[in-house]
Structure formats: C-alpha cells, structure tokens
Amino acid sequence: MTTNVEIMKTKAEKAFAEHFASVSGSLPSDAVALDARQAAMSRFDELGLPHRRIESWKYTDLRNALTVDVPAVGDATAVSAADLDAALGPLAGLDTYRAVFVNGRLDEGLSTLPSMTGVEIGSSSGAPAMDDALAAESIVALNTAFVTGGLAIKIADGVAVDKPLMIVSARAGGSDLLVTTRHDVSVGTKASLTLIEAFASIGGTAGQSNALVTITIADGGRLDHTKVGATVAISDLATWRAHLGNEATYRAFQLIPGAPLARNQVFVTFDGEGSALDFATAAMGNGKDHIDSTIVVDHRAVGCTSRELFKGVLDDSARGVCQGKVIVQQIAQKTDGKQMAQALMLSEDCEFDSKPELEIYADDVVCGHGSTSAEVDPDLVFYCRSRGIPEAEAKVLLTESFVAETIDHVSSESLRDALSEIARNWLAANHTK
Amino acid sequence: MPAVQDTIDQVKEIDVDQYKYGFTTDIETDKAPKGLDESTVRFISDKKGEPEWMLEWRLQAFERWQAMAEPTWAKVNYPKIDFQDLYYYAAPKGAEGPKSLDEVDPELLRTYEKLGIPLKEQELLAGVRKQGEPSTLDGDMPEGDPGQRRVAVDAVFDSVSVVTTFKKELAKAGVIFCSMSEALREHPELVRKYLGTVVPQTDNYYAALNSAVFSDGSFVYIPEGVRCPMELSTYFRINEMNTGQFERTLIIADKGSYVSYLEGCTAPMRDENQLHAAVVELVALDDAEIKYSTVQNWYPGDKNGKGGVYNFVTKRGDCRGNSSKISWTQVETGSAITWKYPSCILRGDNSRGEFYSIAISNGYQQVDSGTKMIHLGKNTSSRIISKGIAAGFSDNTYRGLVSAHRKATNTRNFTVCDSLLIGNNCGAHTVPYIEAKNASSHFEHEATTSKISDDMLFYCRQRGLNEEEAIALVVNGFVRDVLQQLPMEFMAETQKLIGISLEGSVG
C-alpha cells in the first residue's frame, strides 16, 4: 500500500501565482523580460514555498508563515529627503554615495551616485546567473518573477571607491507593499568597495520584501558589505550569492533590529586560493519576531579562511535561527574555517535553534564550530550590581556589549558608530525590563 | 594538520580487510520462507508461542510499516533494499529446548569461542555448567575476586537467543535477564507494560519493521533498589545468508536500581549485504541508572565496499523517573552502513543523559551516527562526547539533536564532537541541531579540541608535555575513563581504538 499525496498549494502560493498573472504585464521588462519572469514563475510553481521538510528551511516554514495575501507590487512614490533621513536614523549622517530605491524603483532625485572613473553603475537586468545554490531556492525564483529594479555595480580593476555606497531600499505610501529588488555587484582585480544596504520604512509602510544580491570579487579585490534590516513589520527575505577569486576579501555584516519574519541567506563560494570571508550577524528580536540567518560557505580552493559569527538577543517569544554550513571540498586543503553562534535569552519564552554544520572532504584543514545559548550571566550582573549599577541597567549594559562584539567586525569607524547607535536604540526601546 | 603515523597505523590495524570474525558456521537452521507479508509475521509469532496481544501488536506495526517510506535524510548511499528478498527468521535447530549449555549445539559454542567473546571465557562456561548445583554456585566464582569479572551473557544467533548464562544467580537478586521470547512467556505483564513505550511501533521505518518481525533479543528487569550483581551482556551474531536480524532489547530499571549492560556484534563475510534493524528500549524509573555499552563490529564489507551489514538501529532511553540516569557508550567500527542515534528522553526532573562515542570508518563504510538529548524535565543535564575517525573512502557523520522544552528550566548540555580524517578520499561531517526553548537552559556546543579545558592543558604543558600531547592526554583520559568500565573482554577489543591520538582533529 503506497499512497501518493499530491501536495496542495497553500493560499500564499496560489496568491503569488494569481498576483503574478494579474501584474506580470506591468512589471518593467527592462529589468527582466516577461518570458524570463514567466519561466521563473513556473519554477516557483514547481518548487512551492519552502517548508520544514526542506532541510535548509527546517526552522523557517514559509508555507506556514506566509498566510496573508500577497500585497500589491510597489510603485514609484514621491518621498521627501527629510522623511528619508528620518527613516534612516543614524545612517543618514554617514558620508556616503546614495542610491535610493522607493518601493523597489530607483529615485534619481534622492540619489547621489559616484561619478569617478572606473565605477560603472547601471540597472540590473535579465535573469540572474543561476547556479545550484540559487536554482534550489524558490524565493530566488519569486525574486526574478517580481523584481522591479536594482543596480548593476561594476568596479574596474584597481579602483578603490572613495566613499561607501549606500543603497537605500525605502517603502512609502502607507499600505502594504511587495518590494522586490536585485543588485549585481562586481568588484574588479585589486578594486575595493564599501557597500551598505539600508532598509527603511516611511510612514510605517509594511508588507513583504525580497532582495537578491549577486556578488563577484575578482583576484585581490575587497568588498565590505553591510545590511541594516528594516524595523517596521515586514517579512524580509534576502539572498546574497558571492563568488570569490584569488586572495579576495569579503567582509559582511548584517544587523537585524527586530523583524516579524526575516530570512537572510548567504551563499559564499571560494573559487580562488587564499581568500578570506568574515561574516557577522547581530540579530535582535522581541514580541513574536522570527529571525533566521543561514549561511553556506563552500571551500573549493586551497588555503581560504572563513569566519562566521552570529549573535542573537532574544526577548519575549522571539525565535532566533542560525544555520551555518561549511563545506570543504577535497581540493581545499589548508582551509581554516570557524563558526560561532551565540544567543542571549532574555525571557522564558524565547527560542534559539542552531545548526552549525560541517561537511569536510579534505584532511589538512582546521575547522571548528561552537554554539552556545544562555541567559545573561548572573555573575556578571552581580559584579555590576556590586559596583553600584542597578540590575536592569546592568543587563542592558551586558546585552549591549554582547551585540557590540559583532559590530566590531565592521571596518569603517563611522559606520560602526551608526550601527551601535541603531542597536542601542533598539535595546533602549525594547529591552528596558 | 595531518594525522601522525601512529594514528594511521592504528587505524590500519582495524582495516576492513583484516576483519577476523568473518567465518561462517555450518549449522542446521530453521528458517521462515523468504519474503515478508502478514503470514511471515504470523509465522514468527506462532514459532515463539506468543500471546494473542503480541501478534496483534506485530500486525498493527506491519500494517503501519507498509504505509511508511524509507528515510533518505541520512548522509548514506546504498541500493534500495528488497525487503522481499530476505529471510526474516532463522533459528539454529535445537535452540528452543531448555537453556543449559550442555544442550547447546557444540558447533555453536565453538563459534562463540572463535569470536573471543565473553562466552569463550571457559571459567564462565564452567560457571554455567555448575548452575544446576546450588551448593557450588557461590564457590566457583568467589565474589570479591578482583581478577575475575563476572558477566552474564545472552547469546543471540541469527534470530534467536541460544543461551543465557548466570540466570539463576541473577534470579536470586530478583533480576530478570532472559531472551525476549522467554520474557513473553514468563513475564508477559512486564513486557506488555513497557514494550513500545519508548520506541513506538511507528517511530520510524526500521523501528516499524522491527516491531512487526522482531525475533528475539534480551529482556532485563532490575527490581526496586537492586544493584545488579554483575555486568549483563548480549552477543549478537548473524550467520545465515540473506538473513535480516531484528532483535529487540528492553531494559527496565525500577526505582533506585542500577545495571550495566553490554552488547557486541559480529557477522560472517558475505558478498551480499545483510540487514540488521534492531530496537533497544531503556526505561529508568526514579533514581535508577542504566549504563549501556556497545562494541559494534558487524562485518564492514571488503576493501571494495562489497558486502557488509546495514546497521539501521533505533536505540532510545527514557529517563522516566526523577533523578534517573542513562549513559550510552559506543565503539563503532563495523557495518557497511551505520544509521544509529542512541538517544535519551530526559523526562524526569534532575535526570541525566550521557553519550560517549568513538566511531571509526574505513574502506567504503558509511557512518551516520549521533545522539538526541531531549530535555523535558527541570534541572536535567546531558553530555555528549563524540569522536569520529574516517579513513579510506569512508564517510563519517555526526548527527545530533539537543533540545530543551519550554518547561525544562535550568537544563545543561555540553557537547564536544571531533572528527579526524586520515587520507584525502574520506569525509567527516557534523550536523548538530541545537534547540533551546527557554532562557535558563545553558547549551554549549564545542568542536575545537583546544577549548576543552585550558586549565588542564596548561597544567600538562607546565609539566613538559607539548600541546598536542597534552590534548591527547586530556581527551583520551576522559574517554578512557568511560571505556575502562567495560569488562575485560571488551576492553581488549577497544583498547587499540582508544590509543588513537586526537591531534589533527577537525570540528
């Protein structure tokens, strides 16, 4: 007796299909042509929304989590510079170039793009270059189907961009929106760029967000990449796909200051020798927040170094998920890979799920991982109290320093200060018990 | 860093091609017809003279099994098993008579002798022979003689238990140690009360299959407040061709009792793959302690990966009572494929679970093993120490789960899992799942040797050992501590594995 059960499409899956059918004609064809969008949609139809039976989505069951109707695709909306700066908070004061996307479409009036030679900034177009990692992800298919805009950034060989480039993804208009963007970043040989992705909400505009960033760093190139998640109710799905050449450096940092549903997945492949990855995440959640940070690092070349650090602060019934997978292929001797996931549990009802995986086929490597979860160390609190700091304040102080360790991974000092301020603001607003 | 020569040599010594238990025994057997359907289940139940409820239970499991799909999540690859091409029951003829060694086929005794397992200890055998004479019983094995450790053995040959030693002496202490079929006849109420309460019939594909067709196994009951006077042990041997071995072990430690149980296994070298799908259930009531040790040495296949045993085992302990403790120790060297996760359900408050494992894979062996520590009670604690060593073309995966329920406050877990790769054609993988659902649970998962105990390392280095020696000493000392509690016979087999240094370990 065998039973073949046909998987029923969920309401959200059907809604995506119906929504696509009604809006596909109006989506910008210069971003992705209609037939490529349709192909992506049929791939989504095959894959369905990821669910807990799919190993890499075990702790984030989108099929269950996405129950609401798909919001309308965002359209260009006028936003004042002052409103935007207010929404950006501490990030607004940074001296950066800016590319501002409002509701998924570039607003040239608010943007200041670099005009130096060797920096080529256009619009991303066509379907993204697919590989096994991306092809398996149905949210990438959704991105291709619904994408409305994004940048194609090319830094020529040897060019060091003088100021960071901040890509702002703002949403405005008040009603829930579906905002889908894709940026393609290519850093040339011995070139360098600091990229900041900031997600902001104006007037409390919420909805869904699906962002894809593809990255290639050529030999000796360097990319400093920072993401600051939005604080307003959004389901935030983000995928980064990076390929590193020889002696390349990729330093990435993500700050997620609360999100009802966030999934940040990062795929990094070492194609060249002697490259280094440093990836850190600070996730802070309260209420019913669900924050998932998933990274897959594939060592395919000799002598590369990877470091991943996740720190989660979880309050109320928030849930933090950290999945890190380091694959060391047979050829990748002398690999040095370390990952650490730590959660600070501030309430009885929060949850932390950690899955630090190693898949190793080479014998001359140093790989390790660690994972811890616990409440604030009572000894440390006692120490603070013995020095005259009240208990509540001591806990905030200790939590702050816990988060600060991840922010230390960011190279730029002014950016570090802004990030610290965002983290402190979140803690002050949400963790005052 | 690469492994040193010492380690490589030691692993080579236990290479697949040097499997020394690969002989077969010519012995007449009773077999059930090949294949599996409801009548096979009825045949086995009938052969064992089981009560009606047991047959019903088996049939229920069989029905559910048919609707289940084979699991594919483990990191192992093997051709699809044809469950109709197996014998589900094979018993040495004459094994159903009274269980005295005199009546056991001498061929069988020679087999166990050749295996060098506890049965071979002639003193032990002598002890059994004298069991009928109560006057000499105490005399032949003086208690307190440190030179002779006494181990009661249940020997399982293909599908049935052929002999259980020291039964009478154990009975004096109130301990019930017998084969499962005997337990079903003599103590049906106990079996019925506990069977399937830890591993339900439909727990997983192989547990369901086992529930339907299990043929024998060991049954242990330690009454309240009794410290079992000797080590209990079961020795499993697959002999027949194309035979699946499906044993089921059930150990119940009543309030305040203690038992140490050992298990060993071997199989002949055959080109075909043999299937072993066992279920082990442990129940520890208030303040009870169960220590369960395994030396798994099924035939691993030849150097080209041909043949070998598929070892798909479900082992689970339930710390049902408060302050109970279950400890698993395993040395895994055999089997073509191992799929085994001895677990602890820490239900009682203040209960404790432990898992110590050394898994060594060579040739084309595939090991996917680990543990689950499920914290349900308050103040529960668990510790996981796992060492995987992969050589040749093998794959060695640690897969483990540590979870704390929302109400399991003040729980503690400490996990260390290290693996070592020897050669560049093997793989070592770690797949831990850590799920904390409340703030007061403290979970630590470590996979770097240097962090085990800096103080101890510092002490050793201060005394002139280099860091590598110091790490090996500290970690080995810890593992040795556990393994030394195995009886001598098992020690001999495991000693060479323990000596393997851990330098060059990778997470």
GROMACS .gro file of C-alpha atoms in nm, chain B residues 61-232:
model
  172
  494ALA     CA    1   0.312  -0.244   1.325
  495PHE     CA    2   0.331  -0.432   0.995
  496GLU     CA    3   0.029  -0.253   0.861
  497ARG     CA    4   0.175   0.084   0.951
  498TRP     CA    5   0.515  -0.011   0.810
  499GLN     CA    6   0.365  -0.080   0.470
  500ALA     CA    7   0.239   0.274   0.455
  501MET     CA    8   0.572   0.427   0.552
  502ALA     CA    9   0.853   0.544   0.326
  503GLU     CA   10   1.219   0.461   0.369
  504PRO     CA   11   1.404   0.752   0.526
  505THR     CA   12   1.651   0.931   0.298
  506TRP     CA   13   1.778   1.215   0.515
  507ALA     CA   14   2.088   1.040   0.643
  508LYS     CA   15   2.416   1.101   0.463
  509VAL     CA   16   2.444   0.744   0.339
  510ASN     CA   17   2.404   0.588  -0.003
  511TYR     CA   18   2.302   0.235  -0.071
  512PRO     CA   19   2.098   0.050  -0.329
  513LYS     CA   20   1.735   0.008  -0.245
  514ILE     CA   21   1.676  -0.285  -0.015
  515ASP     CA   22   1.447  -0.555  -0.149
  516PHE     CA   23   1.257  -0.648   0.162
  517GLN     CA   24   1.105  -0.948  -0.014
  518ASP     CA   25   1.446  -1.100  -0.077
  519LEU     CA   26   1.528  -1.161   0.287
  520TYR     CA   27   1.468  -1.430   0.542
  521TYR     CA   28   1.303  -1.284   0.846
  522TYR     CA   29   1.353  -1.577   1.075
  523ALA     CA   30   1.640  -1.822   1.109
  524ALA     CA   31   1.698  -2.027   1.421
  525PRO     CA   32   1.965  -2.284   1.491
  526LYS     CA   33   1.789  -2.620   1.525
  527GLY     CA   34   1.750  -2.743   1.876
  528ALA     CA   35   1.783  -2.399   2.020
  529GLU     CA   36   1.436  -2.398   2.156
  530GLY     CA   37   1.499  -2.655   2.424
  531PRO     CA   38   1.589  -2.577   2.781
  532LYS     CA   39   1.863  -2.321   2.803
  533SER     CA   40   2.152  -2.509   2.952
  534LEU     CA   41   2.486  -2.500   2.783
  535ASP     CA   42   2.506  -2.882   2.775
  536GLU     CA   43   2.220  -2.891   2.533
  537VAL     CA   44   2.358  -2.626   2.305
  538ASP     CA   45   2.499  -2.748   1.976
  539PRO     CA   46   2.878  -2.772   2.026
  540GLU     CA   47   2.921  -2.611   1.685
  541LEU     CA   48   2.758  -2.301   1.826
  542LEU     CA   49   2.979  -2.297   2.130
  543ARG     CA   50   3.282  -2.327   1.905
  544THR     CA   51   3.154  -2.029   1.708
  545TYR     CA   52   3.139  -1.814   2.015
  546GLU     CA   53   3.474  -1.946   2.125
  547LYS     CA   54   3.623  -1.840   1.792
  548LEU     CA   55   3.473  -1.497   1.829
  549GLY     CA   56   3.657  -1.448   2.151
  550ILE     CA   57   3.355  -1.304   2.320
  551PRO     CA   58   3.267  -1.341   2.685
  552LEU     CA   59   3.117  -1.683   2.624
  553LYS     CA   60   3.465  -1.810   2.538
  554GLU     CA   61   3.577  -1.747   2.891
  555GLN     CA   62   3.591  -2.105   2.997
  556GLU     CA   63   3.556  -2.013   3.359
  557LEU     CA   64   3.232  -1.850   3.275
  558LEU     CA   65   3.115  -2.152   3.087
  559ALA     CA   66   3.217  -2.370   3.378
  560GLY     CA   67   3.015  -2.146   3.598
  561VAL     CA   68   2.714  -2.205   3.385
  562ARG     CA   69   2.757  -2.578   3.381
  563LYS     CA   70   2.752  -2.579   3.754
  564GLN     CA   71   2.445  -2.371   3.771
  565GLY     CA   72   2.227  -2.667   3.844
  566GLU     CA   73   2.417  -2.736   4.165
  567PRO     CA   74   2.329  -2.465   4.412
  568SER     CA   75   2.593  -2.579   4.661
  569THR     CA   76   2.884  -2.495   4.431
  570LEU     CA   77   2.731  -2.189   4.283
  571ASP     CA   78   2.893  -1.942   4.515
  572GLY     CA   79   3.215  -2.136   4.526
  573ASP     CA   80   3.304  -2.141   4.159
  574MET     CA   81   3.302  -1.768   4.128
  575PRO     CA   82   3.405  -1.619   4.455
  576GLU     CA   83   3.268  -1.274   4.492
  577GLY     CA   84   3.517  -1.002   4.553
  578ASP     CA   85   3.786  -1.175   4.348
  579PRO     CA   86   3.915  -0.880   4.152
  580GLY     CA   87   4.090  -1.098   3.895
  581GLN     CA   88   3.768  -1.237   3.758
  582ARG     CA   89   3.488  -1.017   3.648
  583ARG     CA   90   3.162  -1.190   3.609
  584VAL     CA   91   2.946  -1.121   3.313
  585ALA     CA   92   2.612  -1.278   3.241
  586VAL     CA   93   2.571  -1.332   2.868
  587ASP     CA   94   2.272  -1.368   2.641
  588ALA     CA   95   2.393  -1.501   2.306
  589VAL     CA   96   2.172  -1.431   2.007
  590PHE     CA   97   2.243  -1.636   1.695
  591ASP     CA   98   2.058  -1.515   1.386
  592SER     CA   99   1.704  -1.480   1.505
  593VAL     CA  100   1.704  -1.648   1.842
  594SER     CA  101   1.871  -1.637   2.175
  595VAL     CA  102   2.068  -1.960   2.218
  596VAL     CA  103   2.182  -1.930   2.572
  597THR     CA  104   2.165  -1.703   2.871
  598THR     CA  105   2.422  -1.757   3.142
  599PHE     CA  106   2.407  -1.696   3.516
  600LYS     CA  107   2.032  -1.680   3.514
  601LYS     CA  108   1.980  -1.846   3.846
  602GLU     CA  109   2.225  -1.632   4.031
  603LEU     CA  110   2.068  -1.325   3.886
  604ALA     CA  111   1.728  -1.453   3.988
  605LYS     CA  112   1.847  -1.466   4.347
  606ALA     CA  113   1.890  -1.090   4.333
  607GLY     CA  114   1.549  -1.062   4.173
  608VAL     CA  115   1.697  -0.963   3.839
  609ILE     CA  116   1.522  -1.096   3.533
  610PHE     CA  117   1.764  -1.147   3.246
  611CYS     CA  118   1.640  -1.364   2.964
  612SER     CA  119   1.559  -1.367   2.599
  613MET     CA  120   1.265  -1.167   2.477
  614SER     CA  121   1.070  -1.480   2.377
  615GLU     CA  122   1.114  -1.621   2.723
  616ALA     CA  123   1.008  -1.292   2.878
  617LEU     CA  124   0.693  -1.304   2.670
  618ARG     CA  125   0.617  -1.644   2.814
  619GLU     CA  126   0.727  -1.587   3.174
  620HIS     CA  127   0.665  -1.218   3.233
  621PRO     CA  128   0.407  -1.106   2.978
  622GLU     CA  129   0.270  -0.839   3.211
  623LEU     CA  130   0.607  -0.660   3.230
  624VAL     CA  131   0.665  -0.683   2.857
  625ARG     CA  132   0.318  -0.557   2.781
  626LYS     CA  133   0.356  -0.268   3.021
  627TYR     CA  134   0.681  -0.137   2.876
  628LEU     CA  135   0.721  -0.266   2.519
  629GLY     CA  136   0.688   0.013   2.266
  630THR     CA  137   0.659   0.285   2.528
  631VAL     CA  138   0.997   0.432   2.442
  632VAL     CA  139   1.015   0.349   2.072
  633PRO     CA  140   0.656   0.330   1.947
  634GLN     CA  141   0.571   0.092   1.664
  635THR     CA  142   0.560   0.373   1.411
  636ASP     CA  143   0.858   0.569   1.539
  637ASN     CA  144   1.040   0.528   1.211
  638TYR     CA  145   1.057   0.298   0.912
  639TYR     CA  146   1.302   0.046   1.057
  640ALA     CA  147   1.150   0.055   1.405
  641ALA     CA  148   0.814  -0.030   1.249
  642LEU     CA  149   0.972  -0.317   1.055
  643ASN     CA  150   1.139  -0.439   1.369
  644SER     CA  151   0.814  -0.419   1.566
  645ALA     CA  152   0.649  -0.642   1.308
  646VAL     CA  153   0.915  -0.909   1.270
  647PHE     CA  154   1.147  -0.893   1.570
  648SER     CA  155   1.252  -1.242   1.656
  649ASP     CA  156   1.438  -1.221   1.981
  650GLY     CA  157   1.663  -1.008   2.192
  651SER     CA  158   1.726  -0.955   2.557
  652PHE     CA  159   1.492  -0.859   2.833
  653VAL     CA  160   1.618  -0.716   3.158
  654TYR     CA  161   1.423  -0.612   3.463
  655ILE     CA  162   1.601  -0.483   3.771
  656PRO     CA  163   1.367  -0.462   4.068
  657GLU     CA  164   1.341  -0.168   4.302
  658GLY     CA  165   1.657  -0.086   4.492
  659VAL     CA  166   1.868  -0.365   4.340
  660ARG     CA  167   2.217  -0.306   4.215
  661CYS     CA  168   2.263  -0.574   3.951
  662PRO     CA  169   2.536  -0.803   4.088
  663MET     CA  170   2.718  -0.844   3.757
  664GLU     CA  171   2.751  -0.696   3.412
  665LEU     CA  172   2.486  -0.812   3.172
   0.00000   0.00000   0.00000
